[in-house]
Coordinates of C-alpha atoms and ligand atoms in Angstrom, one line a residue:
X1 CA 94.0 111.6 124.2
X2 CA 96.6 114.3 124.9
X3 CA 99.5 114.6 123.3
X4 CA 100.7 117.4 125.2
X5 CA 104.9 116.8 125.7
X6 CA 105.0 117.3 128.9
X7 CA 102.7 114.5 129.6
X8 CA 105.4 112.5 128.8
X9 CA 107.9 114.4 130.2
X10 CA 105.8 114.3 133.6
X11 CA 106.0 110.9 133.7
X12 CA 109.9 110.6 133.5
X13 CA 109.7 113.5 136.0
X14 CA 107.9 111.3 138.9
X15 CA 109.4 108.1 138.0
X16 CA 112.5 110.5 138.8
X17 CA 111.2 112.6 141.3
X18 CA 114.6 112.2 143.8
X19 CA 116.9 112.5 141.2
X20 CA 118.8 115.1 140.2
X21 CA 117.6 117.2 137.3
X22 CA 119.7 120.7 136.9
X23 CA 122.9 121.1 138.9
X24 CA 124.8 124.7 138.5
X25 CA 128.6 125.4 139.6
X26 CA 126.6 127.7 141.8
X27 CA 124.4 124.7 143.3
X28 CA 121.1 126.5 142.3
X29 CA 120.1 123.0 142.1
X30 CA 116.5 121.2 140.9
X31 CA 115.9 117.8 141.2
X32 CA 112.4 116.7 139.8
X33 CA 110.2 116.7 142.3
X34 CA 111.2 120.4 142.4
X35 CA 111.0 121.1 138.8
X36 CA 107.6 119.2 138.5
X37 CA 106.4 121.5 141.5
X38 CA 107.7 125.1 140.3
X39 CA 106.3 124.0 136.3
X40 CA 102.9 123.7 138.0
X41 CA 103.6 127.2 140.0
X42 CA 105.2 128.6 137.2
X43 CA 101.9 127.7 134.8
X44 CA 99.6 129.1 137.2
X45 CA 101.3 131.7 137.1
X46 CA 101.3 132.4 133.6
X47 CA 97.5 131.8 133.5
X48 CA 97.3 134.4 136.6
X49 CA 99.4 136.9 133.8
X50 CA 96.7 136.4 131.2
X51 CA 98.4 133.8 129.1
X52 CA 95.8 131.2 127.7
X53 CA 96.4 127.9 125.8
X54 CA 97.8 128.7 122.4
X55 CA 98.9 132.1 123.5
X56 CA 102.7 133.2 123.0
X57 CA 104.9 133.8 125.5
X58 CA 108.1 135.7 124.3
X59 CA 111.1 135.3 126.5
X60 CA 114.8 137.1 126.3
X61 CA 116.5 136.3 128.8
X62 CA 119.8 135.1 130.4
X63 CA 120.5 131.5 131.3
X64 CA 119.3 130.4 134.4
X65 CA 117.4 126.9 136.0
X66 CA 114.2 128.6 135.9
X67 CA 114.3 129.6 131.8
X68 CA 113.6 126.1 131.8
X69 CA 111.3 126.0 134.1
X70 CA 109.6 128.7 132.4
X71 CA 109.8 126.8 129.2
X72 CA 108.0 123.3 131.1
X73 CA 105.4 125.5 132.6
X74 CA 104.8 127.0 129.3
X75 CA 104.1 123.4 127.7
X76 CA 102.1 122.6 130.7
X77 CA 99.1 125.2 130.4
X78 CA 99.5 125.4 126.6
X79 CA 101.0 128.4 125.9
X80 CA 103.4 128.0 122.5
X81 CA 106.9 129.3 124.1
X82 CA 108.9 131.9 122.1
X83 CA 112.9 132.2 123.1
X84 CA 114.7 135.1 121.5
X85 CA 117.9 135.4 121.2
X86 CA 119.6 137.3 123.9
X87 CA 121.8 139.4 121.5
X88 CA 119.0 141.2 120.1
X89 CA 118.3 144.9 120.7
X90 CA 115.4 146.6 121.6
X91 CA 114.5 147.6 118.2
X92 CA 114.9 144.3 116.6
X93 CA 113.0 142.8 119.7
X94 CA 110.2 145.2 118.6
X95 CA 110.2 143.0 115.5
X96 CA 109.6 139.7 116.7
X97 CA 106.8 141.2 119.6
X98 CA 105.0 143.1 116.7
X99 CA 105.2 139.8 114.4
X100 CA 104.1 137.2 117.0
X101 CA 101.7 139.1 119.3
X102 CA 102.9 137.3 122.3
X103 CA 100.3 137.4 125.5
X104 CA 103.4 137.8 127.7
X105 CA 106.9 139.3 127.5
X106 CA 109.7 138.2 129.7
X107 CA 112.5 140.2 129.8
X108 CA 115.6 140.4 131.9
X109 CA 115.1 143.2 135.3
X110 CA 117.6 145.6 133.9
X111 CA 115.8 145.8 130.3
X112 CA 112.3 146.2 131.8
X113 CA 112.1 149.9 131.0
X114 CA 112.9 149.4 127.5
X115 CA 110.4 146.2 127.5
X116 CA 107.6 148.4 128.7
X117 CA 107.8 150.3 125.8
X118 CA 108.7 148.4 122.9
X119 CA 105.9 146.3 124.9
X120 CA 103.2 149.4 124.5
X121 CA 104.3 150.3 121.1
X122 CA 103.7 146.5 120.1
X123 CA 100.5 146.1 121.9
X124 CA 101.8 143.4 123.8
X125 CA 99.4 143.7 127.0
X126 CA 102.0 142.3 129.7
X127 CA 105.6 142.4 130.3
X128 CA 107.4 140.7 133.8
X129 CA 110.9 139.9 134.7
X130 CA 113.4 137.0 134.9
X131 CA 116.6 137.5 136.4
X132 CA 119.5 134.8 136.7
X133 CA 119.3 134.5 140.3
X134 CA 115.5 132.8 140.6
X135 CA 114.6 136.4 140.9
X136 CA 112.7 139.0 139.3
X137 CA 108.5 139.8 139.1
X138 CA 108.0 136.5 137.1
X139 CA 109.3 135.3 140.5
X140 CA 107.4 137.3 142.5
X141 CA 104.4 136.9 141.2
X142 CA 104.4 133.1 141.5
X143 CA 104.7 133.5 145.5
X144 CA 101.5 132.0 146.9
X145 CA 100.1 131.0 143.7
X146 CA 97.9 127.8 144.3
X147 CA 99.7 125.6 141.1
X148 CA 98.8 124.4 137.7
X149 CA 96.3 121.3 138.3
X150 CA 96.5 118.8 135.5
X151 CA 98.4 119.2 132.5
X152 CA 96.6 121.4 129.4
X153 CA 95.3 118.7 126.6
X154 CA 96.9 119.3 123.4
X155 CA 97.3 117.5 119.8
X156 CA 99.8 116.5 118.2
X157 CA 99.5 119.0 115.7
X158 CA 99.4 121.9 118.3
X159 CA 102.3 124.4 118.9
X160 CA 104.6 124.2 121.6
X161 CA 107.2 126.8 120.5
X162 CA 107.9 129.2 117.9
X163 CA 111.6 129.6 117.6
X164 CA 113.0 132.5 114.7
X165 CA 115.4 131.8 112.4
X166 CA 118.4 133.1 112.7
X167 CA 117.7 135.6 109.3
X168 CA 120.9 136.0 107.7
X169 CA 119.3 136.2 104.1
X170 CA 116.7 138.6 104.8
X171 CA 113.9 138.8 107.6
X172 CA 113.8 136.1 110.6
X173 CA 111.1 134.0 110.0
X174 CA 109.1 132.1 112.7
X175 CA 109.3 128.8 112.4
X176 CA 106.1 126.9 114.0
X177 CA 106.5 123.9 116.0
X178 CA 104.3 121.5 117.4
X179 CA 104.0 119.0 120.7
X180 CA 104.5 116.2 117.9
X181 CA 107.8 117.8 116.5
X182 CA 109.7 118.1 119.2
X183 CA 108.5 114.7 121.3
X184 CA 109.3 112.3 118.4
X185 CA 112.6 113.8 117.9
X186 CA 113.6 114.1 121.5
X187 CA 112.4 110.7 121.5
X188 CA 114.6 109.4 118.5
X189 CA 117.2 111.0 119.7
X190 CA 117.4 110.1 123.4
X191 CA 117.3 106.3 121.6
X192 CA 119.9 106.8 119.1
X193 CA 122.7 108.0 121.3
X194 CA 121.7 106.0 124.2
X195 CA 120.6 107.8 126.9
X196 CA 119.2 106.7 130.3
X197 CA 118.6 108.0 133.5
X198 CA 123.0 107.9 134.4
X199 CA 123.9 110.1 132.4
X200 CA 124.8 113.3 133.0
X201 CA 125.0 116.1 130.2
X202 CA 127.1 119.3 130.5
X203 CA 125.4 121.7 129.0
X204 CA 127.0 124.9 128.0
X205 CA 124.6 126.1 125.1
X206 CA 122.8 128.9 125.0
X207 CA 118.9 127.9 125.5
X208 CA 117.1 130.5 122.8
X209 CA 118.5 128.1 120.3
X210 CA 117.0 124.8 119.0
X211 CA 120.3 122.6 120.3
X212 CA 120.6 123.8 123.8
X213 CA 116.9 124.2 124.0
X214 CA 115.2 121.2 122.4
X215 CA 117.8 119.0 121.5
X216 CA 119.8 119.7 125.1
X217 CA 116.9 119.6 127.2
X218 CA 114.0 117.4 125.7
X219 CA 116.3 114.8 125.3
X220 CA 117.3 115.1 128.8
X221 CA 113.7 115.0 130.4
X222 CA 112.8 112.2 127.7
X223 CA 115.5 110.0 130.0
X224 CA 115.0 111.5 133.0
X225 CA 119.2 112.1 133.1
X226 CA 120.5 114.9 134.8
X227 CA 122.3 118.0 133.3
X228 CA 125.2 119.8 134.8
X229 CA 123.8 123.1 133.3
X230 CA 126.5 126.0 132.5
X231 CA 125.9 129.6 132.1
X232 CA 128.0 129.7 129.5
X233 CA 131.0 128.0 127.5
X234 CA 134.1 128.0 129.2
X235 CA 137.0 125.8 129.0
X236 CA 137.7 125.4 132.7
X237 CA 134.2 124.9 133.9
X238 CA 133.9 122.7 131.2
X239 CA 137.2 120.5 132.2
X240 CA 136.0 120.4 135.6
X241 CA 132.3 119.0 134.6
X242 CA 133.9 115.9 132.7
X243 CA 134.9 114.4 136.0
X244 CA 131.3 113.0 136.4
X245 CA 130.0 114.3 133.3
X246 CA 128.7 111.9 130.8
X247 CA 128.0 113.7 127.1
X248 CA 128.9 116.8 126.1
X249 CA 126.7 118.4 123.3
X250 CA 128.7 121.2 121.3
X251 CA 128.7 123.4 118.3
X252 CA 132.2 123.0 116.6
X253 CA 134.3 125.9 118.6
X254 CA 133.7 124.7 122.1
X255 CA 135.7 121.4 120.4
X256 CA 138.2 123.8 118.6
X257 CA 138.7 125.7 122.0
X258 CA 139.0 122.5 124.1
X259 CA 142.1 121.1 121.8
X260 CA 143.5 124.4 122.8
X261 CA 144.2 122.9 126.5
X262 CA 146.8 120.6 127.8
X263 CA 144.4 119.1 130.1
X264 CA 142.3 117.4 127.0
X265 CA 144.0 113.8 127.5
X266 CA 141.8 110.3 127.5
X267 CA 142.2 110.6 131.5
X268 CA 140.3 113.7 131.5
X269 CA 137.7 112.6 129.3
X270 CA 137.7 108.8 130.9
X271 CA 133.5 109.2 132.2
X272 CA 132.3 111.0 129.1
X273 CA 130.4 108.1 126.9
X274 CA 129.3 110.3 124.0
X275 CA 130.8 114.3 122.5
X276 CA 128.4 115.2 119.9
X277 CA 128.4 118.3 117.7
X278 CA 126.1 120.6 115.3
X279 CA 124.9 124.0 114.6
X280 CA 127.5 124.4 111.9
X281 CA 130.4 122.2 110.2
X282 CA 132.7 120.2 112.1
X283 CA 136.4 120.5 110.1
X284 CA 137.8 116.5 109.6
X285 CA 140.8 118.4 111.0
X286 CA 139.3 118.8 114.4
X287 CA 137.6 115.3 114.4
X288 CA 140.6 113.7 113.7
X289 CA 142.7 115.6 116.7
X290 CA 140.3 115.2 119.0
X291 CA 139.8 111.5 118.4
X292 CA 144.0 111.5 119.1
X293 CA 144.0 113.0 122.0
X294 CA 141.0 111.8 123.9
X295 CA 139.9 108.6 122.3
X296 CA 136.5 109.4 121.5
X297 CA 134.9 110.1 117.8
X298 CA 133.0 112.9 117.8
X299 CA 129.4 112.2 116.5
X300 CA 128.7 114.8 114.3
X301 CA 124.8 115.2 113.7
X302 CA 122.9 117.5 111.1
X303 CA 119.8 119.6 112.3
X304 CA 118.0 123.0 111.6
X305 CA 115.6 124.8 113.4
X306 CA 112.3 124.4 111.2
X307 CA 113.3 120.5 111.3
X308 CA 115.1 119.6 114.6
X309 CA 117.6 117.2 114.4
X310 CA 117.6 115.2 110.9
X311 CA 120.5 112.8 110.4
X312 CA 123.5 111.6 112.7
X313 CA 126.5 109.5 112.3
X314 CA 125.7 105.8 114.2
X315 CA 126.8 105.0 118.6
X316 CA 128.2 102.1 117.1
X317 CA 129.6 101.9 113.8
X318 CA 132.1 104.5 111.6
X319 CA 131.8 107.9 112.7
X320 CA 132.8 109.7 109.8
X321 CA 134.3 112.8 109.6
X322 CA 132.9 115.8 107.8
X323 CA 130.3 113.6 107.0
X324 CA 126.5 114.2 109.3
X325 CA 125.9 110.5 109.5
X326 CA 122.8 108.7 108.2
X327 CA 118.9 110.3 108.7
X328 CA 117.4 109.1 111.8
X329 CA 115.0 106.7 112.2
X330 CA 111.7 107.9 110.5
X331 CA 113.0 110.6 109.0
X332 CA 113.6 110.9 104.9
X333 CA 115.7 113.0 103.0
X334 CA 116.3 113.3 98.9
X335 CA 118.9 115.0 96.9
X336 CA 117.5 116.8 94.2
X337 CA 118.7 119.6 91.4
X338 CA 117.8 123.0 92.8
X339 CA 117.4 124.7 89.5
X340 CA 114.3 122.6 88.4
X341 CA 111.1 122.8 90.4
X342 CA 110.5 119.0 89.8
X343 CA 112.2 117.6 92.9
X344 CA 113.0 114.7 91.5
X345 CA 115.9 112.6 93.3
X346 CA 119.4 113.3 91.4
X347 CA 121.8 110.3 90.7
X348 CA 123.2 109.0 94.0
X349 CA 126.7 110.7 94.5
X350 CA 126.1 114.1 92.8
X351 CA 125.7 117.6 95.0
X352 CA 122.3 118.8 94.9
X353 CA 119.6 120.4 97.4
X354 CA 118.7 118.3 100.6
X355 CA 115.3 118.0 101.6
X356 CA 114.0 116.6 104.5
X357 CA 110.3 115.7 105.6
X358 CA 109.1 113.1 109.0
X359 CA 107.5 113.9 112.2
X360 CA 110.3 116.1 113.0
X361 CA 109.3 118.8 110.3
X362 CA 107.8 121.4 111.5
X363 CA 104.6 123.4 110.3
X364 CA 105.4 126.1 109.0
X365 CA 106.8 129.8 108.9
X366 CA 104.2 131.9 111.4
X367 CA 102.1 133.8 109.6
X368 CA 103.9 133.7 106.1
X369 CA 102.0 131.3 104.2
X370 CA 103.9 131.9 100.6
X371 CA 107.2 131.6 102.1
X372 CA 105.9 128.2 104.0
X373 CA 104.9 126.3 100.6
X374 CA 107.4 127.7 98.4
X375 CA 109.9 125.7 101.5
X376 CA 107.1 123.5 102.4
X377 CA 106.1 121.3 99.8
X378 CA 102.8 119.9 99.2
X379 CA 104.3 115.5 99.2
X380 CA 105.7 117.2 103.0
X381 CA 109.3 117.5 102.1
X382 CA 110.9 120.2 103.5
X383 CA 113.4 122.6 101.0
X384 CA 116.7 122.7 103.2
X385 CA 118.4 125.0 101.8
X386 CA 121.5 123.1 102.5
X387 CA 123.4 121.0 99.1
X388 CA 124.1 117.8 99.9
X389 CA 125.4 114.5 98.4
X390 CA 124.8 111.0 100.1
X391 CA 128.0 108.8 99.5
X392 CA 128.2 104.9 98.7
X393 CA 127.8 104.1 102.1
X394 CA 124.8 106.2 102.5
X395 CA 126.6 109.0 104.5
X396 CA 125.5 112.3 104.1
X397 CA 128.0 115.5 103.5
X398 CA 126.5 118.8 104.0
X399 CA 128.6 121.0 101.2
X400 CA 127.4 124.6 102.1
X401 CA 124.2 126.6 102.3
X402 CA 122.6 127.1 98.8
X403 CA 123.0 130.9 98.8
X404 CA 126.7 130.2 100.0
X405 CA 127.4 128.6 96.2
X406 CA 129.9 130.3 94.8
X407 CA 128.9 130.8 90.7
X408 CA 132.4 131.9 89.0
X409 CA 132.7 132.4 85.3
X410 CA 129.5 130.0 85.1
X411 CA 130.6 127.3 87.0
X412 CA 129.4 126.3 90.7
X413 CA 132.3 126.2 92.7
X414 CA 131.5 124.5 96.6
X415 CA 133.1 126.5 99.1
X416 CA 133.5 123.5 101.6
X417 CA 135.7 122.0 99.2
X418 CA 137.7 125.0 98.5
X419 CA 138.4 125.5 102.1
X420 CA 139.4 121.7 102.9
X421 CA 142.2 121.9 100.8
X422 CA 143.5 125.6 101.8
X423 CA 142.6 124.1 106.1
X424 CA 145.4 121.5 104.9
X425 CA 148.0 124.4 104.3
X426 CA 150.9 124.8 106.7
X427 CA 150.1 127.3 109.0
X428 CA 146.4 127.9 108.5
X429 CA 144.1 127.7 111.0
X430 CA 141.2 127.9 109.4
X431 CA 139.4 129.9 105.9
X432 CA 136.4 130.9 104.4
X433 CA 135.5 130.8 100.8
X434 CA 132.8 133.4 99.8
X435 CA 132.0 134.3 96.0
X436 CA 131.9 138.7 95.9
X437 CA 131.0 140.6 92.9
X438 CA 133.6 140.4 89.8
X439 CA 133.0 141.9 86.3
X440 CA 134.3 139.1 84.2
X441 CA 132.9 136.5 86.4
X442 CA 129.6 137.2 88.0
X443 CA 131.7 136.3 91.4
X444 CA 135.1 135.8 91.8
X445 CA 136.4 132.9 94.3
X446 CA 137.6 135.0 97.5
X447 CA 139.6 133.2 100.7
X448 CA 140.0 134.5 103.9
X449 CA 142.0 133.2 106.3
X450 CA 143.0 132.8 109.7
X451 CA 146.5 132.0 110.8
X452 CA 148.5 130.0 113.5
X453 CA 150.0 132.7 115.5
X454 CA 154.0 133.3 113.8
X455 CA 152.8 131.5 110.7
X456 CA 154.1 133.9 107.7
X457 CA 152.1 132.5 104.8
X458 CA 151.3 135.1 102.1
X459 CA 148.7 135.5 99.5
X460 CA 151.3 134.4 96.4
X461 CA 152.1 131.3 98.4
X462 CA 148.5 130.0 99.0
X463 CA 147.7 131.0 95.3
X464 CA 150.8 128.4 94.1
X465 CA 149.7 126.0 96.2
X466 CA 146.1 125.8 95.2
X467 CA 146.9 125.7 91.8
X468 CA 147.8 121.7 91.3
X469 CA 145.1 121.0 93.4
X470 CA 142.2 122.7 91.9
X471 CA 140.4 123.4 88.9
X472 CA 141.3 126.9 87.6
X473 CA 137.6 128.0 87.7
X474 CA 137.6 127.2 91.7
X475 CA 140.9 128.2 92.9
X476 CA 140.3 131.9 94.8
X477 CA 141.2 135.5 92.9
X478 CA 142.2 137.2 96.1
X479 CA 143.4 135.6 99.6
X480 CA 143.1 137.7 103.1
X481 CA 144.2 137.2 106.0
X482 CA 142.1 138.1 109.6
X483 CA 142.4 137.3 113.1
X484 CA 138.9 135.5 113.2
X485 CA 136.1 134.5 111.1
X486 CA 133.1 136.4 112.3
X487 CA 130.8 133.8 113.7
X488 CA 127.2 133.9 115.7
X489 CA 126.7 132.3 118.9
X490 CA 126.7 128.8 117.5
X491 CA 129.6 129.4 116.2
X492 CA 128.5 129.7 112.4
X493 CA 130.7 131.4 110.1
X494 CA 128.9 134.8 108.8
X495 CA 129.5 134.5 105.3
X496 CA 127.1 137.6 104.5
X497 CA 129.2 139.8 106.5
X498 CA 132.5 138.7 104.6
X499 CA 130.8 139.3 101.2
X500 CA 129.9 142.8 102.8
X501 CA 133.3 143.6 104.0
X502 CA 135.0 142.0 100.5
X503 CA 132.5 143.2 98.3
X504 CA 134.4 146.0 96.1
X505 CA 137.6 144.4 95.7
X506 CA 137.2 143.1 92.4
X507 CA 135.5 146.6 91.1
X508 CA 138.4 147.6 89.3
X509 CA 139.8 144.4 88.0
Ligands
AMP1 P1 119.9 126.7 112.7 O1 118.5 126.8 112.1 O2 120.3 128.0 113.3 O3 120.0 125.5 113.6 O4 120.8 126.5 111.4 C1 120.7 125.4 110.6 C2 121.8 125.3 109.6 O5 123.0 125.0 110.3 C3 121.6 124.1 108.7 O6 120.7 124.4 107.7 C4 123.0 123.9 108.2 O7 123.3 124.9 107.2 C5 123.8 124.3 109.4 N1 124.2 123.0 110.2 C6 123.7 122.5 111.2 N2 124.3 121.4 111.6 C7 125.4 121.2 110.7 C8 126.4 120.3 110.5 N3 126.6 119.3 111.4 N4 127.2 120.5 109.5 C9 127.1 121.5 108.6 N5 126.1 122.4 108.8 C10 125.3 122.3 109.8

């Protein structure tokens, strides 16, 4: 038996075949009939190019209807489909083509001459074109193609993407996953938050990234819904989908942004069912005002991309916030102490490394065996990376990243905590805490801050107003102030570039 995903995705996608799929502000519109049609074209296509089952396809380009297309067909002839983020410059994309010896190479029309070469120098053998507008040679070359018959059979265990890490600590890693990865967790998920063939999701996301890609779009096909499908985040496009919108899926600043407008009232929001958010911390702050303004809890979930989604808070029952909810259905997750190799579960309550392993967990890292069992481990729990601590009602807060543990004068101090109380300041917008260098120390505690426009808080003050409210060892040496945390495209704070930047200030203390 196949266990191909879009086998199952096929079947939604003729039980569907009338309904609307992927509807632009443009109304460069697919409904399923369409999609299933141009997936088969599109695979045919890819075979034509020289693309066989287990082949990669690597793929930078902009959003558009037919990226996703590009990713079905993909699945459909068995190709393992390789996104890449759209930020990333020729020499880095050189990189990822020399690592993964794709079959293919889709780039965007005005970055084919670059493409050709990073392309030759790689000894990747072809390289076509996708532009936003259904156009480009991908495009062409499908014209008169006789489609895709069938679906390609695949196992469970076979890949269906390989999607890099985003390589903050060092080189991006590919993480492998398979048909079975991403259709039980699509499937979970589409369960969980209740989603059926009415809804409609807005979906602003980019799609080189696990959460607009798998989480967005599997879980749409896995319900046959439609998806009002954005080519970017913006707050009046946005405002104008809620009016038949259903769910909105987001990454923390498209919520932070949103508060920003008058026009966020319960009226306004009065279709959507379900706001859910990931990719990176959600502040209680912002769950709380958003929850007074519109009515609805946000329903933070926890997720990576070598594991999709792992935990979420409940549809019905106590969405907490700052807290990622419970692990889903089938999936497992222990807290243990990260400095001993045992992996043993720590008392219930205390902070510790959060591993993870179910059907959701993915392979491995392409070709980088050590690095895959030292994260990989052989009882199939997956090493996180993330500390953790599960509370008395099983809840699980995420506290940082392990490499973002601050170690002061011997002591662990957990930026998360460190920023929740400075977040409650007068005035402050928001901070990051980031341990830099410091003679005495090892690291000294460092804050930087962002502002509400006017607000004239200085260093001196936030020091005295730390200091009944945390431990010595944890309350920060220095405070700055900025006009923005530097963040990715999911809205993740850069923590390695504010080390960077802060790095010598304590070199002379
Ligand atoms: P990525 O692989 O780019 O999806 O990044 C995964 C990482 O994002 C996780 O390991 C966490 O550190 C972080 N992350 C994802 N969702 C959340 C969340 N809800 N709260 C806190 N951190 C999160």
């Amino acid at each position: 038996m196949s266990h191909n995903l879009f086998d199952t995705f096929s079947t939604r996608m003729q039980a569907r075949r009338d309904a609307d799929f992927i509807v632009t502000p443009e109304g460069r519109n697919y409904n399923y009939a369409q999609a299933l049609d141009m997936s088969a074209t599109l695979a045919a296509t890819l075979v034509a190019l020289g693309v066989r089952p287990g082949d990669r396809v690597a793929v930078q380009v902009d959003k558009s209807p037919e990226a996703i297309l590009l990713y079905l067909a993909c699945l459909r002839m068995g190709g393992v489909y390789l996104p890449l983020n759209t930020g990333y410059t020729a020499s880095e994309i050189g990189y990822f083509l020399g690592d993964a010896e794709p079959a293919l190479f889709v780039c965007r029309p005005d970055a084919l001459d670059a493409a050709n070469q990073i392309a030759a120098e790689t000894g990747c053998p072809q390289v076509v074109t996708l532009g936003t507008g259904g156009d480009g040679t991908l495009m062409d070359k499908s014209a008169g193609v006789t489609p895709f018959a069938g679906i390609e059979t695949r196992a469970d265990s076979d890949l269906a993407a390989i999607l890099y890490t985003s390589g903050t600590t060092g080189r991006s890693k590919g993480a492998m996953l398979t048909h079975g990865n991403l259709g039980s967790n699509s499937r979970t998920l589409a369960e969980v938050w209740r989603f059926t063939e009415t809804d409609r999701l807005i979906h602003a996301l980019p799609i080189f990234h696990t959460h607009g890609l798998f989480v967005a779009c599997n879980v749409v096909l896995m319900s046959g819904a439609s998806m009002y499908f954005l080519s970017r985040f913006d707050v009046d496009t946005v405002i104008d989908a809620m009016a038949d919108g259903t769910v909105l899926m987001g990454v923390p600043t498209f919520y932070t942004r949103l508060l920003q407008d008058s026009r966020l009232t319960p009226e306004l929001t009065a279709n959507m069912r379900l706001f859910t958010s990931g990719s990176a911390p959600l502040t209680a702050d912002t769950h709380k005002a958003f929850q007074q303004r519109t009515g609805h809890a946000i329903l933070e979930r926890y997720g990576m991309t070598e594991t999709n989604m792992n935990t979420s808070n409940p549809y019905d029952g106590d969405r907490i916030a700052g807290t990622v909810g419970m692990p889903l259905p089938g999936v497992e997750v222990r807290i243990t102490n990260p400095e001993a190799d045992t992996h043993e579960p720590i008392a219930q309550g205390d902070i510790g490394m959060l591993e993870v392993r179910g059907p959701n967990v993915f392979s491995g890292y392409w070709r980088l065996p050590e690095k895959t069992r030292a994260e990989l481990l052989d009882d199939g729990f997956f090493v996180t990376g993330d500390l953790a601590m599960i509370d008395e009602r099983g809840y699980i807060h995420i506290v940082g990243r392990d490499k973002d543990l601050v170690i002061s004068g011997g002591f662990n101090v957990y930026p998360k905590e460190v920023e929740q109380v400075i977040d409650e300041m007068d005035g402050v917008v928001e901070s990051a805490v980031v341990g830099v260098p410091h003679p005495d120390f090892g690291e000294g505690v460092t804050a930087v801050l962002v502002l509400q426009p006017g607000a004239k808080v200085q260093e001196a003050q936030v020091l005295s107003a730390l200091s009944d409210k945390l431990a010595k060892y944890k309350q920060p040496k220095r405070v700055f102030f900025v006009d923005s945390l530097p963040r990715n495209t999911m809205g993740k704070v850069q923590k390695n570039q504010l080390r960077d930047q802060y790095k010598d200030i304590y070199a002379d203390a």
